[in-house]
Coordinates of C-alpha atoms in Angstrom, one line a residue:
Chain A
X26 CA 89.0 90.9 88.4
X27 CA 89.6 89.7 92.2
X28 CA 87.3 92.3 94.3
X29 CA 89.0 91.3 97.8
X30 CA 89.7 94.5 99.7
X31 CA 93.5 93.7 100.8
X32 CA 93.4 96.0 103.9
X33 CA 90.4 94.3 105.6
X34 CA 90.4 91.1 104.5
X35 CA 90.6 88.4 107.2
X36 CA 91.3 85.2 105.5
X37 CA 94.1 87.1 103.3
X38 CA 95.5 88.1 106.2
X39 CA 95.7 84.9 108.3
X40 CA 97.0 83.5 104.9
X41 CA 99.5 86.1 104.7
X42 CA 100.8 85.4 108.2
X43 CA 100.8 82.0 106.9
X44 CA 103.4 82.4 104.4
X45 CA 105.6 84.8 106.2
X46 CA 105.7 81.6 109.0
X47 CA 106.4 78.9 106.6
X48 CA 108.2 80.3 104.0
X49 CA 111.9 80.4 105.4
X50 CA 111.0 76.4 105.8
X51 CA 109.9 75.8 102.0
X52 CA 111.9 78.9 100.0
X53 CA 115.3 80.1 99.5
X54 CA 116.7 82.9 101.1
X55 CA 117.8 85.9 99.3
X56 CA 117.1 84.4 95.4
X57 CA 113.4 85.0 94.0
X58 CA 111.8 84.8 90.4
X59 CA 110.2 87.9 87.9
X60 CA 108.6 87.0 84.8
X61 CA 107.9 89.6 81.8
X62 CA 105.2 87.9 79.8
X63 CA 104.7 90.0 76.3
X64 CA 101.7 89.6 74.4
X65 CA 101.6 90.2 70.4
X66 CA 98.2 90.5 69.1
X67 CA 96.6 92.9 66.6
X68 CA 100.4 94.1 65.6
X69 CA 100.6 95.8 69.3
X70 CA 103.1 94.6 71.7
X71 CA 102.0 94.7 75.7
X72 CA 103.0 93.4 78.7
X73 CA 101.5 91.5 81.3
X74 CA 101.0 93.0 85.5
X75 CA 99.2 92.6 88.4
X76 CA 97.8 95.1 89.8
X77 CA 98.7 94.6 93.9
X78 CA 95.3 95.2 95.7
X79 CA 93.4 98.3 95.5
X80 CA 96.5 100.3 95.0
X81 CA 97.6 101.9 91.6
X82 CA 100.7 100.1 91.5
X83 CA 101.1 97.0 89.5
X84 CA 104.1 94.2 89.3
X85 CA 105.2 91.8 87.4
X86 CA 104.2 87.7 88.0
X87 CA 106.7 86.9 90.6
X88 CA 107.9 84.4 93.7
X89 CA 109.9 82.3 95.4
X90 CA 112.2 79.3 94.5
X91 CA 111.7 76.3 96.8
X92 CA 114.4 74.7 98.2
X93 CA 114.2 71.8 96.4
X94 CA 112.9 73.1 93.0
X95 CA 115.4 73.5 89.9
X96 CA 115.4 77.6 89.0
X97 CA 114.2 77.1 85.7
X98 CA 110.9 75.0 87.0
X99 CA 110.5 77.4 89.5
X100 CA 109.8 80.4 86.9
X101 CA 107.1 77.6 85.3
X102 CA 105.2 77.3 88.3
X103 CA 105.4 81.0 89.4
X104 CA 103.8 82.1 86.1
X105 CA 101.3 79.4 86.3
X106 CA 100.4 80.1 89.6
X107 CA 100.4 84.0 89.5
X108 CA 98.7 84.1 85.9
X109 CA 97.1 80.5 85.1
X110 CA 99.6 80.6 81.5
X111 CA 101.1 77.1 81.5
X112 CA 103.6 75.4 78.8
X113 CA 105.2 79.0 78.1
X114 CA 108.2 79.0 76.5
X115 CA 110.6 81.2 79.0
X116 CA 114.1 82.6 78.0
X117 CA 115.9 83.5 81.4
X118 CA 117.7 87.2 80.5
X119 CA 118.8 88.9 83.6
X120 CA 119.2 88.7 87.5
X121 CA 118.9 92.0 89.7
X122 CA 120.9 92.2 92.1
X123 CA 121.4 96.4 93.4
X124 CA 120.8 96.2 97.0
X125 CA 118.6 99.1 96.9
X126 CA 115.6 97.2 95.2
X127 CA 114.2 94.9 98.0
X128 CA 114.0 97.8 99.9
X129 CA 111.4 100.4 98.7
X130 CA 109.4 102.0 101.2
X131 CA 106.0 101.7 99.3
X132 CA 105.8 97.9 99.9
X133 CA 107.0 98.3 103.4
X134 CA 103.6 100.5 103.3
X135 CA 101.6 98.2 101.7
X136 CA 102.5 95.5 103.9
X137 CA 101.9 97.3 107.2
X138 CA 98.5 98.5 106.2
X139 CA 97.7 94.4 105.5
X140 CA 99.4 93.3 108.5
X141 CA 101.1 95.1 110.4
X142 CA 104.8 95.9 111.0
X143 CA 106.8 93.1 109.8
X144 CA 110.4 93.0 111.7
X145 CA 113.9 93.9 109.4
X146 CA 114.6 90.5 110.6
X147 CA 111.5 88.5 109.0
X148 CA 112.5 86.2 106.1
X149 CA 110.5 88.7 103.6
X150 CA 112.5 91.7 104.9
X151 CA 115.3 90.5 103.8
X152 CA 117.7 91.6 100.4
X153 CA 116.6 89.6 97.3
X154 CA 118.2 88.9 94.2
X155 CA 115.5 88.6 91.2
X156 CA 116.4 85.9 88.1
X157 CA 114.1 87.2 85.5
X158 CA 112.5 85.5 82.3
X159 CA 110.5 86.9 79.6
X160 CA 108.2 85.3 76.7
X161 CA 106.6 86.3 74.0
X162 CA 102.6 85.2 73.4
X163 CA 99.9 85.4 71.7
X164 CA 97.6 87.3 74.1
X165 CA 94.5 86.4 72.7
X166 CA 95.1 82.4 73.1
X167 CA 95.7 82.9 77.0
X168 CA 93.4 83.6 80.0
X169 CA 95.3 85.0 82.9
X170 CA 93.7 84.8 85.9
X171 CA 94.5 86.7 89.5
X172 CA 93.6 85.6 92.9
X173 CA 95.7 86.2 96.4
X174 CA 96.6 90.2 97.0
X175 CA 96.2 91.2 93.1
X176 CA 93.2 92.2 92.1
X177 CA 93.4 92.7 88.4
X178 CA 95.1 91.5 85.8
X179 CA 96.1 93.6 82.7
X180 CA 98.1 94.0 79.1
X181 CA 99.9 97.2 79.2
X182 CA 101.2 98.9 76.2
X183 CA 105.1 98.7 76.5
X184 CA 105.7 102.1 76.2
X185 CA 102.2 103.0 78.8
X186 CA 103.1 100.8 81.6
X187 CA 101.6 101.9 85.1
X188 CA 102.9 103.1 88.4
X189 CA 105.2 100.1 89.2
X190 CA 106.9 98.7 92.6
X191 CA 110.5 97.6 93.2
X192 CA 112.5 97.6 90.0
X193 CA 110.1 96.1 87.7
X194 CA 110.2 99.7 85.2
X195 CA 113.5 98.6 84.2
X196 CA 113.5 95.4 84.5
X197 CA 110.4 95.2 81.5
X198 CA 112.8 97.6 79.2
X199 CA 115.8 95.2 80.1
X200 CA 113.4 92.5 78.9
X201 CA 112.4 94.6 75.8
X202 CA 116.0 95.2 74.7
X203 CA 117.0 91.6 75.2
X204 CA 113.4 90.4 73.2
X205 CA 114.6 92.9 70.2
X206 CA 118.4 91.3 70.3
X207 CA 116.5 87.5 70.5
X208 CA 114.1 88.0 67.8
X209 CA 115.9 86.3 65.0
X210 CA 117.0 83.5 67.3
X211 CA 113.6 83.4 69.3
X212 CA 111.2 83.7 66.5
X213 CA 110.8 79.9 66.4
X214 CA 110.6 79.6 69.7
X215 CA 107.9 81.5 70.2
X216 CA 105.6 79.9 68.7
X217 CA 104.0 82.9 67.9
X218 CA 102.6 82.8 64.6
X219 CA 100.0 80.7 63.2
X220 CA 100.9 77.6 61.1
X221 CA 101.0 80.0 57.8
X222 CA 101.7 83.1 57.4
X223 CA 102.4 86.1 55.2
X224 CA 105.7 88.5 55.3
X225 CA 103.8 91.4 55.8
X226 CA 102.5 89.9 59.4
X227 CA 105.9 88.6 60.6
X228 CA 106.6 92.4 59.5
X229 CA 104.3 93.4 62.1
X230 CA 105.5 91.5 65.0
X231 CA 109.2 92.6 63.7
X232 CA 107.5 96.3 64.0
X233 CA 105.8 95.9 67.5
X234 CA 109.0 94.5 69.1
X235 CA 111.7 97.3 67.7
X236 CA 108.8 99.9 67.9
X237 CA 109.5 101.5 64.5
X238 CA 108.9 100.8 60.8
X239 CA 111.1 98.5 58.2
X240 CA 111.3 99.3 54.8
X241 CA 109.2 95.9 53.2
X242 CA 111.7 95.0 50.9
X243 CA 114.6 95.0 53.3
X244 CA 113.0 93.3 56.2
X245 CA 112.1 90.5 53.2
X246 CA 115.8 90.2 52.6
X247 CA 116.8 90.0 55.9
X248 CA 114.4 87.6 56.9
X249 CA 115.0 85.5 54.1
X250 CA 118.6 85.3 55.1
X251 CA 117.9 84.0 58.7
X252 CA 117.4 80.2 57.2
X253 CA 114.1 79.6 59.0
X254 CA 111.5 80.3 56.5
X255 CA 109.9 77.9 54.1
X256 CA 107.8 79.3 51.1
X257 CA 104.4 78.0 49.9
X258 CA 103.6 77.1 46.6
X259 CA 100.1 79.8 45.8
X260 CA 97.5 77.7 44.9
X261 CA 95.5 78.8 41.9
X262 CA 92.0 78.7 43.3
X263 CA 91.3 81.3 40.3
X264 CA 90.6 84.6 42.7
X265 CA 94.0 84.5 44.5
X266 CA 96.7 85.4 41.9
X267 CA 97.4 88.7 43.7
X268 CA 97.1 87.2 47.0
X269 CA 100.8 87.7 49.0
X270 CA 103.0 84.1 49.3
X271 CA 102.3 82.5 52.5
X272 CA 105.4 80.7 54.5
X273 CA 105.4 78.7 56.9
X274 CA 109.0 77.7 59.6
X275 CA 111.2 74.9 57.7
X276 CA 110.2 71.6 59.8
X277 CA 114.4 71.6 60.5
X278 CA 113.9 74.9 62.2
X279 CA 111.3 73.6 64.8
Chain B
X25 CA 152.1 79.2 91.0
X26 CA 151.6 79.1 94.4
X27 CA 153.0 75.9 95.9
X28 CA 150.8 75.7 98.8
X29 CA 150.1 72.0 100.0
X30 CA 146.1 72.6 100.7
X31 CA 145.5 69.2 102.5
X32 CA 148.5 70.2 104.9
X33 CA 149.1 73.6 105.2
X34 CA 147.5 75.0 109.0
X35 CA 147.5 78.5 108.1
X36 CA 145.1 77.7 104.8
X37 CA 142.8 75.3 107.7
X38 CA 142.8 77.7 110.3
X39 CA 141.8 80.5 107.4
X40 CA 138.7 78.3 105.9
X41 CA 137.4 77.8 109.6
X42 CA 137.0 81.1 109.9
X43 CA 135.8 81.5 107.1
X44 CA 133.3 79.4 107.8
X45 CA 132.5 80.9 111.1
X46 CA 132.0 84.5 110.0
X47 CA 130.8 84.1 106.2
X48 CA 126.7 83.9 107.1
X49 CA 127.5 87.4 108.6
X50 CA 128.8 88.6 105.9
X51 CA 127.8 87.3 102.9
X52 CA 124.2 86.8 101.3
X53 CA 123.1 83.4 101.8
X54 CA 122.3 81.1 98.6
X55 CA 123.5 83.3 95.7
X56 CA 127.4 83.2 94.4
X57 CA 128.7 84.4 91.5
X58 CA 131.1 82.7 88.6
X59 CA 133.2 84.7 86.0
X60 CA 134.1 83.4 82.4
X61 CA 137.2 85.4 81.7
X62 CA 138.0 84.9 78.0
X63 CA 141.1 85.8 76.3
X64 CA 142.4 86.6 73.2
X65 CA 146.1 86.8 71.8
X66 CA 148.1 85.3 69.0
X67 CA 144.6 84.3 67.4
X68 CA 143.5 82.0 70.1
X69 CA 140.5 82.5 72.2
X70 CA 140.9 80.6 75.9
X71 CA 139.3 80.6 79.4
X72 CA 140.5 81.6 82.8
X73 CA 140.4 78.9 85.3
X74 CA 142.1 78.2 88.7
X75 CA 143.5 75.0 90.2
X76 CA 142.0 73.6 92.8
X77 CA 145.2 72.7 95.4
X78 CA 147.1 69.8 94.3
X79 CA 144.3 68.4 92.4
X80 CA 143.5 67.9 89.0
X81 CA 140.3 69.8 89.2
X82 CA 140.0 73.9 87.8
X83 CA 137.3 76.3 88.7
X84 CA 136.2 79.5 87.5
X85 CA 137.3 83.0 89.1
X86 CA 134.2 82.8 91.6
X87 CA 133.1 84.1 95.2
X88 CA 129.9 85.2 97.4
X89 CA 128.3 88.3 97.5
X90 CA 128.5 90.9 100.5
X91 CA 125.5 91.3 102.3
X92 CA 125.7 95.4 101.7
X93 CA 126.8 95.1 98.3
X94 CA 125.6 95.6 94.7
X95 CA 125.3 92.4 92.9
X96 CA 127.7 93.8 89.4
X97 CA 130.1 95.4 92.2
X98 CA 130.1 92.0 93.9
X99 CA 131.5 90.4 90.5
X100 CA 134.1 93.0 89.6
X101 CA 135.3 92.4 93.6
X102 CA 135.9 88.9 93.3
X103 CA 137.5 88.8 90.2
X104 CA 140.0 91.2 91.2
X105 CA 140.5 89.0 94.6
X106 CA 140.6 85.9 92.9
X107 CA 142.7 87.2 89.7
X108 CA 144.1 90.6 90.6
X109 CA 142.4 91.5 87.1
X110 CA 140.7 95.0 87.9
X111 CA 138.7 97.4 85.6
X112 CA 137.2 94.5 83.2
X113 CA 134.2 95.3 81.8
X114 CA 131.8 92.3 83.1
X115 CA 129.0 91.5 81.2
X116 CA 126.0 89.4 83.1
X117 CA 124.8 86.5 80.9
X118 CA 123.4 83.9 82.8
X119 CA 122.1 82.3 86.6
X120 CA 122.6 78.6 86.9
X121 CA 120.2 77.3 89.4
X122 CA 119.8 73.6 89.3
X123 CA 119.5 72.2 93.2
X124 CA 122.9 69.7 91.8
X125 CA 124.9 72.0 90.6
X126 CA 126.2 72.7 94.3
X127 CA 126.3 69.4 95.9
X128 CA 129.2 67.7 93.8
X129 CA 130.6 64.8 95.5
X130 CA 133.9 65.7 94.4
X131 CA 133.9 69.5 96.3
X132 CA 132.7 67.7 99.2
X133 CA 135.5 65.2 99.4
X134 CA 138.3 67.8 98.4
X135 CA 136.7 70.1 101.8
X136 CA 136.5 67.1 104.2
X137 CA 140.7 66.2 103.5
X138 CA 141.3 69.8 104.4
X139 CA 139.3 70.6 107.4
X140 CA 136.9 67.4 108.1
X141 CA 133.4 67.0 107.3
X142 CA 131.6 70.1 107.2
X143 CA 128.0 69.4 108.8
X144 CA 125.3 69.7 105.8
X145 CA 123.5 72.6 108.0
X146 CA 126.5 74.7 107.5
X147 CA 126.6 78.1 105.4
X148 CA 128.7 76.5 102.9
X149 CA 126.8 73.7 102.0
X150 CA 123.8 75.1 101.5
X151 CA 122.6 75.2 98.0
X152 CA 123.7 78.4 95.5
X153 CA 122.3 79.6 92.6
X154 CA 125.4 81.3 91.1
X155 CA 124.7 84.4 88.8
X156 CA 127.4 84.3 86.0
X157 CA 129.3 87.1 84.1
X158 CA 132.1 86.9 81.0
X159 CA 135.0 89.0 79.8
X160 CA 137.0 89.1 76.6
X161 CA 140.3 90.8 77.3
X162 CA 143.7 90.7 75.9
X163 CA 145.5 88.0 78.2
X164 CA 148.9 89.7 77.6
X165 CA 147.7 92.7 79.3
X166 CA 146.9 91.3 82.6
X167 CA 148.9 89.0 84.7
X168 CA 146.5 87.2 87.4
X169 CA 147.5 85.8 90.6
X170 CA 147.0 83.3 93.0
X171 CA 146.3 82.5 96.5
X172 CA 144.1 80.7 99.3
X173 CA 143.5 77.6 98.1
X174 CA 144.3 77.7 94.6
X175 CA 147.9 76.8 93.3
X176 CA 147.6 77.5 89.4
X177 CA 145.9 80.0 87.3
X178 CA 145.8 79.4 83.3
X179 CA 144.7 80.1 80.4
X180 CA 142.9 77.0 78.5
X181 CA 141.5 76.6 74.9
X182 CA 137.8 77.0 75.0
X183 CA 138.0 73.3 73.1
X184 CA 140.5 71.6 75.6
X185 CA 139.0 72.5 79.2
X186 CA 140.6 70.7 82.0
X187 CA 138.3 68.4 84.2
X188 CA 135.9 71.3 85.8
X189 CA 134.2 71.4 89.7
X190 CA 130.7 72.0 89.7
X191 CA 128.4 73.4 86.5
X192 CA 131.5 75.3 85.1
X193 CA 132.0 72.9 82.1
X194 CA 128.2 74.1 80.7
X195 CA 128.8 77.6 82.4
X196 CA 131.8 78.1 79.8
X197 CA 129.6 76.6 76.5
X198 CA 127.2 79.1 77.6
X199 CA 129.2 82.1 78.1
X200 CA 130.9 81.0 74.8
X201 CA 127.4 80.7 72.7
X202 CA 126.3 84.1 74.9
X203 CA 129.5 86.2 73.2
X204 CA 128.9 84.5 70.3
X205 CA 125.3 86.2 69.8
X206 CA 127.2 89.5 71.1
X207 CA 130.3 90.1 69.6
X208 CA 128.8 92.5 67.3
X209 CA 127.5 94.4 69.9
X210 CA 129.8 94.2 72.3
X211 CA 132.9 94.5 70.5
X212 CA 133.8 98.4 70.9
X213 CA 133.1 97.4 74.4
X214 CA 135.3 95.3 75.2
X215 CA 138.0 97.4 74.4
X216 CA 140.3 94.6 72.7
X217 CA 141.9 96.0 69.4
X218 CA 144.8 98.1 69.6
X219 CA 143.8 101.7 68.4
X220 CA 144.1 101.3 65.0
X221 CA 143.6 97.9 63.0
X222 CA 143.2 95.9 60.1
X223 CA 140.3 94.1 58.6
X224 CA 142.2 91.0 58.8
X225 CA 143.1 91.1 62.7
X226 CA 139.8 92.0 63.5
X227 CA 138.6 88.9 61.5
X228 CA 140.7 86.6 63.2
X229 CA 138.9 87.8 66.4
X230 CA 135.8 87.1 65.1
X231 CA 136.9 83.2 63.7
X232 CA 138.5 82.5 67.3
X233 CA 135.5 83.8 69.0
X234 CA 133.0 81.5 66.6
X235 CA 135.7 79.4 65.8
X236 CA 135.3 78.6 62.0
X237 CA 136.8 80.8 59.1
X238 CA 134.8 83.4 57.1
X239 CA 135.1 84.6 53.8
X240 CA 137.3 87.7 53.8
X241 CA 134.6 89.6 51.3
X242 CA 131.5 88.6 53.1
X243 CA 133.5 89.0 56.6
X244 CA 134.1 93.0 55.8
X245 CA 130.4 93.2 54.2
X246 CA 129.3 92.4 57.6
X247 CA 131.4 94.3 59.4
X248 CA 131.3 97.4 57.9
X249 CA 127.4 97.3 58.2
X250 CA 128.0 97.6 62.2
X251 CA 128.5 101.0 61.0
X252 CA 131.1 101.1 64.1
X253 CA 134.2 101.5 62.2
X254 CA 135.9 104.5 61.0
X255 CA 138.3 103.9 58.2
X256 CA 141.5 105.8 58.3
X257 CA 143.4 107.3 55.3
X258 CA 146.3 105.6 53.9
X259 CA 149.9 107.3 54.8
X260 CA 151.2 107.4 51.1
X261 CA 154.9 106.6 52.7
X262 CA 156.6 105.3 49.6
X263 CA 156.6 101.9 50.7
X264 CA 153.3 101.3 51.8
X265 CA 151.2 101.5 48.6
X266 CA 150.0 98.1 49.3
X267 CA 149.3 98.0 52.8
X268 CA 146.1 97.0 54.2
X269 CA 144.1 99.8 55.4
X270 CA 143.5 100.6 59.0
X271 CA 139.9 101.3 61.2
X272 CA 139.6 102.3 64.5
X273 CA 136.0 101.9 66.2
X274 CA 134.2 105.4 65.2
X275 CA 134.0 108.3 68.1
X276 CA 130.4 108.0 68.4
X277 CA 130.5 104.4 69.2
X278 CA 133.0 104.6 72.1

């Protein structure tokens, strides 16, 4: 948690002003950056916003691109920055472009409350196109942190998600249905599960991210038929002979 | 063709100065878009692309976004200026945004022998992230045009591109690996089989588009577990006792 009071804090303010005076020197115009981080832990699937200020709304991690910064690194540092997650694996899935979604009178509020009226013609008034990324984590091995105007960082429950600004609603389920059509692809990618495990927990993760049950034997055959799983041999310790097989991904596959 | 001489032709000068002059007005800065236009016919898949003048160098259908104007609306606009193709169905599958992809040597050159050096502070040569969209039509259903400073639109096999201005060269491989993991889903979509068809002429789709052969058994297995397809009862006609049978894509799915 961040306690700052965003409406009558000086130093945020000056800092703000700051920004809004620099920026047009360091950023693009018109191109910024959203990231949809997912977190899979304890077979539930969440995803990770900032809550702006003392407000109710929350957004996703997002900024600019600076002029000299390759799109792709720009995402990197973003997340970092916004969330303190580094070395995240991100799979760039969509770019928002309606004209309508710069423009939602809430942040114009927002803004005006923390400093004043900011002219149509300011560099942050203007239209922005949003390149989104998404990942997939293990929220438990993370430690996201907020500073700057959020004041709390928070999992939500993909189908809970809070009062939200701009586009980020849909954005999140545009991530969701791309996540559910990458899985099989992904899964390596992710990194997501531990060095071993069982088919009933890659079952779980398959569960959280299409939100519904599979039937045990037919998610087995399917995921067998991706190519990316290697069986264990069981070791007979003597107690384990009814223990499940453990796998692990085929070294080829990594 | 159009047999414009683009290092000697005053009209096409005086119409890329202005250009020039009015385009920051106009059009966002720092975001353009590209379109992969694939098509399919006679069992062959190929790519769209337009020749650049006199040169030896193709681009893809491409173009700048209004400042006023959706970013999907934007895409379907161009291509129809660029290709006279109209009512495509677009699909968004990528935003290249490496700070070289716009600063090509070659572009530069090509510009400065038809209207001198254009100052590096200009609108045009500032750097654009380009948000990318692909087709799959039936090229003998659309006949695309020409103008401005292109002299040659064509259809090329996805394996032997011409030389490419640009990021299109990695553009295309993407867009191709992007319809690849889509096809399935896409395919009523795109609206590219005749009303009713064969097995076999929907497989030879499917080997142009991942460009290997499948096994005709496995092949139908597959397809038929899309669930998309809708198989039609044979005409017992006298002769036709051994003709393949025909599927159209199911109601529900269209």
């Amino acid at each position: 948690m961040n306690n700052i009071d965003i409406f009558n804090d000086k130093e945020l303010k000056k800092g703000i002003k700051t920004f809004l005076e620099t920026a047009p020197d360091v950023y693009m115009a018109g191109v910024s950056v959203d990231t949809v981080i997912f977190g899979f832990h304890n077979d539930k699937l969440k995803a990770l916003m900032l809550r702006f200020g003392n407000t109710p709304y929350f957004v996703l991690p997002g900024g600019y691109i600076m002029k000299e910064e390759n799109l792709d690194d720009a995402a990197l540092r973003i997340l970092q920055e916004r969330t303190g997650l580094k070395n995240i694996y991100l799979e760039q899935f969509y770019t928002s472009g309606n004209t309508s979604r710069s423009r939602e009178d809430v942040v114009k509020e927002l803004m005006q409350k923390m400093i004043g009226v900011i002219p149509n013609s300011n560099w942050f008034n203007q239209r922005f196109v949003s390149v989104c990324y998404y990942a997939l984590i293990d929220d438990t091995k993370v430690n996201p942190v907020v500073e700057n105007f959020f004041t709390e960082i928070k999992w939500f429950d993909v189908n809970k998600l809070p009062k939200t600004l701009y586009d980020h609603d849909m954005v999140i389920n545009k991530a969701l249905k791309r996540l559910q059509a990458d899985l099989d692809e992904k899964l390596v990618a992710f990194n997501l599960m531990s060095e071993t495990f069982t088919m009933g927990q890659l079952q779980k993760l398959y569960e959280a991210v299409y939100q519904k049950k599979f039937v045990r034997t037919n998610f087995q055959r399917k995921i067998l038929s991706l190519n990316v799983l290697e069986r264990l041999e069981k070791q007979y310790s003597g107690k384990s002979h009814k223990a499940p097989y453990l796998y692990r991904f085929a070294e080829s596959k990594k």
